[in-house]
PDB file of C-alpha atoms and ligand atoms in Angstrom:
ATOM      1  CA  MET A1201      -1.850  10.305   3.592  1.00 75.00           C
ATOM      2  CA  ALA A1202      -2.989  12.305   0.633  1.00 84.00           C
ATOM      3  CA  HIS A1203      -2.619   9.672  -2.531  1.00 94.00           C
ATOM      4  CA  TRP A1204       0.269  11.282  -5.133  1.00 97.00           C
ATOM      5  CA  SER A1205      -2.243  12.049  -6.985  1.00 97.00           C
ATOM      6  CA  THR A1206      -4.309  14.966  -5.468  1.00 97.00           C
ATOM      7  CA  LEU A1207      -0.684  16.051  -5.595  1.00 97.00           C
ATOM      8  CA  LEU A1208      -0.860  16.932  -9.255  1.00 97.00           C
ATOM      9  CA  ARG A1209      -1.462  20.582 -10.964  1.00 97.00           C
ATOM     10  CA  GLU A1210      -3.135  22.075 -13.225  1.00 97.00           C
ATOM     11  CA  ILE A1211      -2.370  25.634 -15.293  1.00 97.00           C
ATOM     12  CA  PRO A1212      -5.061  26.592 -16.901  1.00 97.00           C
ATOM     13  CA  ASP A1213      -3.590  28.464 -20.970  1.00 96.00           C
ATOM     14  CA  PHE A1214       0.281  27.041 -20.224  1.00 96.00           C
ATOM     15  CA  PRO A1215       2.434  27.078 -22.179  1.00 94.00           C
ATOM     16  CA  LYS A1216      -0.537  29.246 -24.754  1.00 93.00           C
ATOM     17  CA  PRO A1217      -3.865  30.198 -24.301  1.00 95.00           C
ATOM     18  CA  GLY A1218      -6.393  26.523 -24.516  1.00 92.00           C
ATOM     19  CA  ILE A1219      -3.450  24.435 -23.335  1.00 92.00           C
ATOM     20  CA  VAL A1220      -4.383  23.012 -19.556  1.00 94.00           C
ATOM     21  CA  PHE A1221      -0.813  21.726 -18.492  1.00 96.00           C
ATOM     22  CA  LYS A1222      -0.104  18.795 -15.859  1.00 97.00           C
ATOM     23  CA  ASP A1223       2.320  20.299 -13.224  1.00 98.00           C
ATOM     24  CA  ILE A1224       3.843  17.135 -11.622  1.00 98.00           C
ATOM     25  CA  THR A1225       6.661  19.267  -9.842  1.00 98.00           C
ATOM     26  CA  PRO A1226       4.673  18.994  -6.522  1.00 98.00           C
ATOM     27  CA  VAL A1227       4.565  15.068  -6.957  1.00 98.00           C
ATOM     28  CA  LEU A1228       8.250  15.358  -6.938  1.00 98.00           C
ATOM     29  CA  ALA A1229       8.628  17.535  -4.463  1.00 98.00           C
ATOM     30  CA  ASP A1230       6.961  15.790  -1.803  1.00 97.00           C
ATOM     31  CA  ARG A1231       9.307  12.419  -0.613  1.00 97.00           C
ATOM     32  CA  HIS A1232       6.339   9.895  -0.677  1.00 97.00           C
ATOM     33  CA  ALA A1233       4.334  11.355  -3.333  1.00 97.00           C
ATOM     34  CA  PHE A1234       7.557  10.917  -5.679  1.00 98.00           C
ATOM     35  CA  ALA A1235       7.996   7.584  -4.121  1.00 98.00           C
ATOM     36  CA  ALA A1236       4.597   6.579  -4.009  1.00 97.00           C
ATOM     37  CA  ALA A1237       4.134   7.325  -7.897  1.00 98.00           C
ATOM     38  CA  ILE A1238       7.059   5.616  -8.767  1.00 98.00           C
ATOM     39  CA  GLU A1239       5.518   2.270  -7.257  1.00 98.00           C
ATOM     40  CA  ALA A1240       3.080   2.805  -9.244  1.00 98.00           C
ATOM     41  CA  MET A1241       4.514   3.241 -12.618  1.00 98.00           C
ATOM     42  CA  ALA A1242       6.894  -0.294 -11.928  1.00 98.00           C
ATOM     43  CA  ALA A1243       4.342  -2.103 -11.128  1.00 98.00           C
ATOM     44  CA  PRO A1244       3.903  -3.868 -14.106  1.00 98.00           C
ATOM     45  CA  TRP A1245       7.542  -4.672 -14.481  1.00 98.00           C
ATOM     46  CA  ARG A1246       7.720  -5.427 -10.894  1.00 98.00           C
ATOM     47  CA  GLU A1247       8.746  -8.890 -11.277  1.00 98.00           C
ATOM     48  CA  ALA A1248      10.431  -9.454 -14.809  1.00 98.00           C
ATOM     49  CA  PRO A1249      12.579  -5.849 -15.518  1.00 98.00           C
ATOM     50  CA  PRO A1250      13.725  -4.445 -18.645  1.00 98.00           C
ATOM     51  CA  ALA A1251      16.822  -4.293 -18.810  1.00 98.00           C
ATOM     52  CA  ALA A1252      16.463  -0.569 -19.576  1.00 98.00           C
ATOM     53  CA  PHE A1253      13.287   2.144 -19.505  1.00 99.00           C
ATOM     54  CA  LEU A1254      14.196   5.032 -21.461  1.00 98.00           C
ATOM     55  CA  GLY A1255      13.263   7.956 -20.945  1.00 98.00           C
ATOM     56  CA  ILE A1256      12.084  10.889 -23.563  1.00 98.00           C
ATOM     57  CA  GLU A1257      13.200  14.239 -22.862  1.00 98.00           C
ATOM     58  CA  SER A1258      12.789  15.902 -19.925  1.00 97.00           C
ATOM     59  CA  ARG A1259       9.631  15.115 -18.005  1.00 98.00           C
ATOM     60  CA  GLY A1260      10.507  11.022 -18.804  1.00 98.00           C
ATOM     61  CA  PHE A1261      14.070  11.879 -17.194  1.00 98.00           C
ATOM     62  CA  ILE A1262      12.648  12.143 -13.988  1.00 99.00           C
ATOM     63  CA  PHE A1263      10.423   9.165 -13.812  1.00 99.00           C
ATOM     64  CA  ALA A1264      12.615   6.784 -16.167  1.00 99.00           C
ATOM     65  CA  ALA A1265      16.194   7.628 -13.921  1.00 99.00           C
ATOM     66  CA  ALA A1266      14.233   6.901 -10.682  1.00 99.00           C
ATOM     67  CA  LEU A1267      12.251   3.305 -12.330  1.00 99.00           C
ATOM     68  CA  ALA A1268      16.051   2.204 -13.119  1.00 99.00           C
ATOM     69  CA  GLN A1269      17.141   2.243 -10.027  1.00 98.00           C
ATOM     70  CA  THR A1270      13.905   1.103  -8.615  1.00 98.00           C
ATOM     71  CA  LEU A1271      13.716  -1.899 -10.592  1.00 98.00           C
ATOM     72  CA  GLY A1272      18.386  -2.121 -11.132  1.00 98.00           C
ATOM     73  CA  THR A1273      18.013  -1.693 -14.299  1.00 98.00           C
ATOM     74  CA  GLY A1274      19.490   0.703 -17.033  1.00 98.00           C
ATOM     75  CA  PHE A1275      18.738   4.319 -18.140  1.00 98.00           C
ATOM     76  CA  VAL A1276      18.815   5.483 -21.265  1.00 98.00           C
ATOM     77  CA  PRO A1277      17.948   9.002 -22.865  1.00 98.00           C
ATOM     78  CA  VAL A1278      15.511   9.667 -25.690  1.00 98.00           C
ATOM     79  CA  ARG A1279      16.167  13.122 -26.643  1.00 98.00           C
ATOM     80  CA  LYS A1280      15.317  16.112 -28.564  1.00 97.00           C
ATOM     81  CA  PRO A1281      18.083  16.614 -31.679  1.00 97.00           C
ATOM     82  CA  GLY A1282      21.535  18.271 -31.345  1.00 97.00           C
ATOM     83  CA  LYS A1283      21.883  17.290 -27.578  1.00 98.00           C
ATOM     84  CA  LEU A1284      23.260  13.612 -27.039  1.00 98.00           C
ATOM     85  CA  PRO A1285      27.122  13.613 -27.845  1.00 98.00           C
ATOM     86  CA  ALA A1286      27.834   9.969 -29.781  1.00 98.00           C
ATOM     87  CA  ARG A1287      26.469   9.242 -33.095  1.00 98.00           C
ATOM     88  CA  THR A1288      22.523   8.533 -33.090  1.00 98.00           C
ATOM     89  CA  LEU A1289      19.662   6.940 -34.363  1.00 98.00           C
ATOM     90  CA  GLN A1290      16.367  10.075 -35.176  1.00 97.00           C
ATOM     91  CA  HIS A1291      12.873   9.727 -35.968  1.00 97.00           C
ATOM     92  CA  ASP A1292      11.100  12.385 -37.004  1.00 96.00           C
ATOM     93  CA  TYR A1293       7.370  12.685 -36.196  1.00 93.00           C
ATOM     94  CA  ALA A1294       4.471  15.394 -37.416  1.00 88.00           C
ATOM     95  CA  LEU A1295       3.136  17.871 -34.498  1.00 84.00           C
ATOM     96  CA  GLU A1296      -0.442  19.506 -34.195  1.00 74.00           C
ATOM     97  CA  TYR A1297       1.477  22.713 -36.792  1.00 78.00           C
ATOM     98  CA  GLY A1298       5.436  21.322 -37.778  1.00 85.00           C
ATOM     99  CA  ARG A1299       7.762  18.888 -37.194  1.00 91.00           C
ATOM    100  CA  ASP A1300       9.474  17.487 -34.633  1.00 94.00           C
ATOM    101  CA  ARG A1301      12.062  14.786 -34.102  1.00 97.00           C
ATOM    102  CA  LEU A1302      13.437  12.820 -31.605  1.00 98.00           C
ATOM    103  CA  GLU A1303      17.326  10.740 -31.008  1.00 98.00           C
ATOM    104  CA  ILE A1304      18.746   7.495 -28.969  1.00 98.00           C
ATOM    105  CA  HIS A1305      22.797   6.786 -28.981  1.00 98.00           C
ATOM    106  CA  THR A1306      22.976   3.798 -32.060  1.00 98.00           C
ATOM    107  CA  ASP A1307      24.777   2.255 -29.171  1.00 97.00           C
ATOM    108  CA  ALA A1308      22.557   2.700 -26.324  1.00 97.00           C
ATOM    109  CA  VAL A1309      20.066  -0.444 -26.121  1.00 97.00           C
ATOM    110  CA  PRO A1310      22.314  -3.692 -27.375  1.00 96.00           C
ATOM    111  CA  GLU A1311      19.784  -5.889 -29.793  1.00 97.00           C
ATOM    112  CA  GLY A1312      17.104  -7.439 -28.475  1.00 98.00           C
ATOM    113  CA  ALA A1313      16.827  -5.941 -25.842  1.00 98.00           C
ATOM    114  CA  SER A1314      14.328  -5.472 -23.490  1.00 98.00           C
ATOM    115  CA  VAL A1315      13.094  -1.367 -22.704  1.00 98.00           C
ATOM    116  CA  VAL A1316       9.945  -0.582 -21.185  1.00 99.00           C
ATOM    117  CA  LEU A1317       9.455   3.755 -22.886  1.00 98.00           C
ATOM    118  CA  VAL A1318       9.009   6.540 -20.077  1.00 98.00           C
ATOM    119  CA  ASP A1319       7.134   9.860 -20.397  1.00 98.00           C
ATOM    120  CA  ASP A1320       4.687  11.567 -17.208  1.00 98.00           C
ATOM    121  CA  VAL A1321       2.461  13.124 -19.337  1.00 97.00           C
ATOM    122  CA  LEU A1322       0.650  11.057 -22.528  1.00 97.00           C
ATOM    123  CA  ALA A1323      -1.369  13.777 -24.467  1.00 95.00           C
ATOM    124  CA  THR A1324      -1.835  12.908 -28.824  1.00 94.00           C
ATOM    125  CA  GLY A1325       0.145   9.907 -27.920  1.00 96.00           C
ATOM    126  CA  GLY A1326       2.402  12.245 -31.634  1.00 95.00           C
ATOM    127  CA  THR A1327       5.870  11.329 -28.609  1.00 96.00           C
ATOM    128  CA  LEU A1328       5.586   8.349 -27.183  1.00 97.00           C
ATOM    129  CA  ALA A1329       4.734   6.492 -30.579  1.00 97.00           C
ATOM    130  CA  ALA A1330       7.230   8.423 -32.058  1.00 97.00           C
ATOM    131  CA  ALA A1331       9.604   7.280 -29.812  1.00 98.00           C
ATOM    132  CA  LEU A1332       8.855   3.029 -29.918  1.00 98.00           C
ATOM    133  CA  ALA A1333       9.212   4.073 -33.672  1.00 97.00           C
ATOM    134  CA  LEU A1334      13.134   4.808 -32.363  1.00 98.00           C
ATOM    135  CA  ALA A1335      13.788   2.106 -29.821  1.00 98.00           C
ATOM    136  CA  ARG A1336      12.462  -0.596 -32.458  1.00 98.00           C
ATOM    137  CA  ALA A1337      14.556   0.676 -35.228  1.00 97.00           C
ATOM    138  CA  GLN A1338      17.474   0.794 -32.609  1.00 96.00           C
ATOM    139  CA  GLY A1339      16.599  -2.974 -32.857  1.00 97.00           C
ATOM    140  CA  ALA A1340      14.803  -2.949 -29.148  1.00 98.00           C
ATOM    141  CA  HIS A1341      11.676  -5.193 -27.895  1.00 98.00           C
ATOM    142  CA  VAL A1342       9.452  -2.781 -26.534  1.00 98.00           C
ATOM    143  CA  LEU A1343       7.826  -4.792 -23.946  1.00 98.00           C
ATOM    144  CA  GLY A1344       5.739  -1.769 -23.414  1.00 98.00           C
ATOM    145  CA  ALA A1345       5.350   2.313 -22.680  1.00 98.00           C
ATOM    146  CA  ALA A1346       5.212   3.625 -18.660  1.00 98.00           C
ATOM    147  CA  VAL A1347       3.320   6.951 -18.503  1.00 98.00           C
ATOM    148  CA  LEU A1348       2.539   8.488 -15.337  1.00 98.00           C
ATOM    149  CA  VAL A1349      -0.542  10.672 -16.336  1.00 97.00           C
ATOM    150  CA  GLU A1350      -3.623  10.395 -19.479  1.00 97.00           C
ATOM    151  CA  LEU A1351      -5.267  12.668 -20.964  1.00 96.00           C
ATOM    152  CA  PRO A1352      -8.302  11.383 -22.040  1.00 91.00           C
ATOM    153  CA  GLY A1353     -10.468  12.302 -25.730  1.00 90.00           C
ATOM    154  CA  LEU A1354      -6.866  13.266 -26.932  1.00 92.00           C
ATOM    155  CA  GLY A1355      -6.663   9.678 -28.431  1.00 92.00           C
ATOM    156  CA  GLY A1356      -3.051   8.876 -27.098  1.00 95.00           C
ATOM    157  CA  ARG A1357      -3.940   5.611 -26.836  1.00 96.00           C
ATOM    158  CA  ALA A1358      -5.288   4.687 -30.193  1.00 96.00           C
ATOM    159  CA  ARG A1359      -1.971   5.905 -31.383  1.00 95.00           C
ATOM    160  CA  TRP A1360      -0.270   3.443 -29.530  1.00 97.00           C
ATOM    161  CA  PRO A1361      -0.370  -0.173 -30.384  1.00 98.00           C
ATOM    162  CA  ALA A1362      -3.322  -2.489 -28.791  1.00 97.00           C
ATOM    163  CA  ASP A1363      -0.435  -5.478 -27.794  1.00 98.00           C
ATOM    164  CA  VAL A1364       1.867  -3.482 -26.670  1.00 98.00           C
ATOM    165  CA  HIS A1365       0.895  -2.918 -22.898  1.00 98.00           C
ATOM    166  CA  LEU A1366       0.513   0.732 -22.098  1.00 98.00           C
ATOM    167  CA  HIS A1367       0.828   1.320 -18.588  1.00 98.00           C
ATOM    168  CA  VAL A1368      -0.992   5.043 -16.698  1.00 98.00           C
ATOM    169  CA  ALA A1369      -0.475   4.728 -13.552  1.00 98.00           C
ATOM    170  CA  PRO A1370      -3.743   4.358 -11.506  1.00 96.00           C
ATOM    171  CA  ALA A1371      -5.030   7.089 -10.084  1.00 90.00           C
ATOM    172  CA  ALA A1372      -6.987   7.772  -6.493  1.00 77.00           C
TER     173      ALA A1372
HETATM  174  P1  LIG B1089       1.881  14.001 -27.504  1.00 86.22           P
HETATM  175  O1  LIG B1089       2.781  13.636 -27.660  1.00 86.22           O
HETATM  176  O2  LIG B1089       1.345  14.782 -27.128  1.00 86.22           O
HETATM  177  O3  LIG B1089       1.083  12.847 -26.255  1.00 86.22           O
HETATM  178  O4  LIG B1089       2.766  14.600 -25.857  1.00 86.22           O
HETATM  179  C1  LIG B1089       2.982  14.396 -25.088  1.00 86.22           C
HETATM  180  C2  LIG B1089       4.424  15.099 -24.436  1.00 86.22           C
HETATM  181  O5  LIG B1089       4.179  16.600 -24.496  1.00 86.22           O
HETATM  182  C3  LIG B1089       4.924  14.835 -23.445  1.00 86.22           C
HETATM  183  O6  LIG B1089       5.948  14.489 -23.046  1.00 86.22           O
HETATM  184  C4  LIG B1089       4.138  15.566 -22.177  1.00 86.22           C
HETATM  185  O7  LIG B1089       5.189  15.843 -20.913  1.00 86.22           O
HETATM  186  C5  LIG B1089       3.979  17.192 -22.660  1.00 86.22           C
HETATM  187  N1  LIG B1089       2.464  17.148 -22.724  1.00 86.22           N
HETATM  188  C6  LIG B1089       1.450  17.345 -23.041  1.00 86.22           C
HETATM  189  N2  LIG B1089       0.178  17.343 -23.393  1.00 86.22           N
HETATM  190  C7  LIG B1089       1.009  18.131 -21.733  1.00 86.22           C
HETATM  191  C8  LIG B1089      -0.540  18.641 -20.743  1.00 86.22           C
HETATM  192  N3  LIG B1089      -1.255  19.425 -21.098  1.00 86.22           N
HETATM  193  N4  LIG B1089       0.317  18.719 -19.641  1.00 86.22           N
HETATM  194  C9  LIG B1089       1.695  18.567 -19.321  1.00 86.22           C
HETATM  195  N5  LIG B1089       2.436  17.857 -20.236  1.00 86.22           N
HETATM  196  C10 LIG B1089       1.919  17.785 -21.446  1.00 86.22           C
END
């Protein structure tokens, strides 16, 4: 059976010229590849799962929800502005051009609860760093982060604290 990573697809110049987009949809569409990808992302937390996986909108939701079901934990969405209906905590962060914001429900994670952040791709690391700041501001104990793919050379790893586990699913 082909390794899940062979189904990852690169789409040049999407969503704009110069970006090579990592398309995960063929991995999700194949039940064996999807299951293997989740196993690969879950590995560090299988023995001692967190209280919840925090999925970053939007593709992080897919992986975090599957990880939560696989390891029997909760799932908490970290969303773009204006999407969550109840009271939120917010964190603004800089993009290459402009600013963005992530939000979490203030009652989603009890004080001191252990969490793992989840996204599909680590690129410049700004999104994951913002999610880490948000989760910590909420009082969560962040055990680490899990991503399916790391884009090397964009500095993402350097923006993540060296003493917090950053898990990238091993590719074939
Ligand atoms: P960054 O904050 O630069 O690490 O970007 C990470 C976020 O942007 C993740 O939520 C990814 O889904 C998305 N992203 C950034 N670059 C790419 C890429 N080349 N292919 C697919 N998704 C990307």
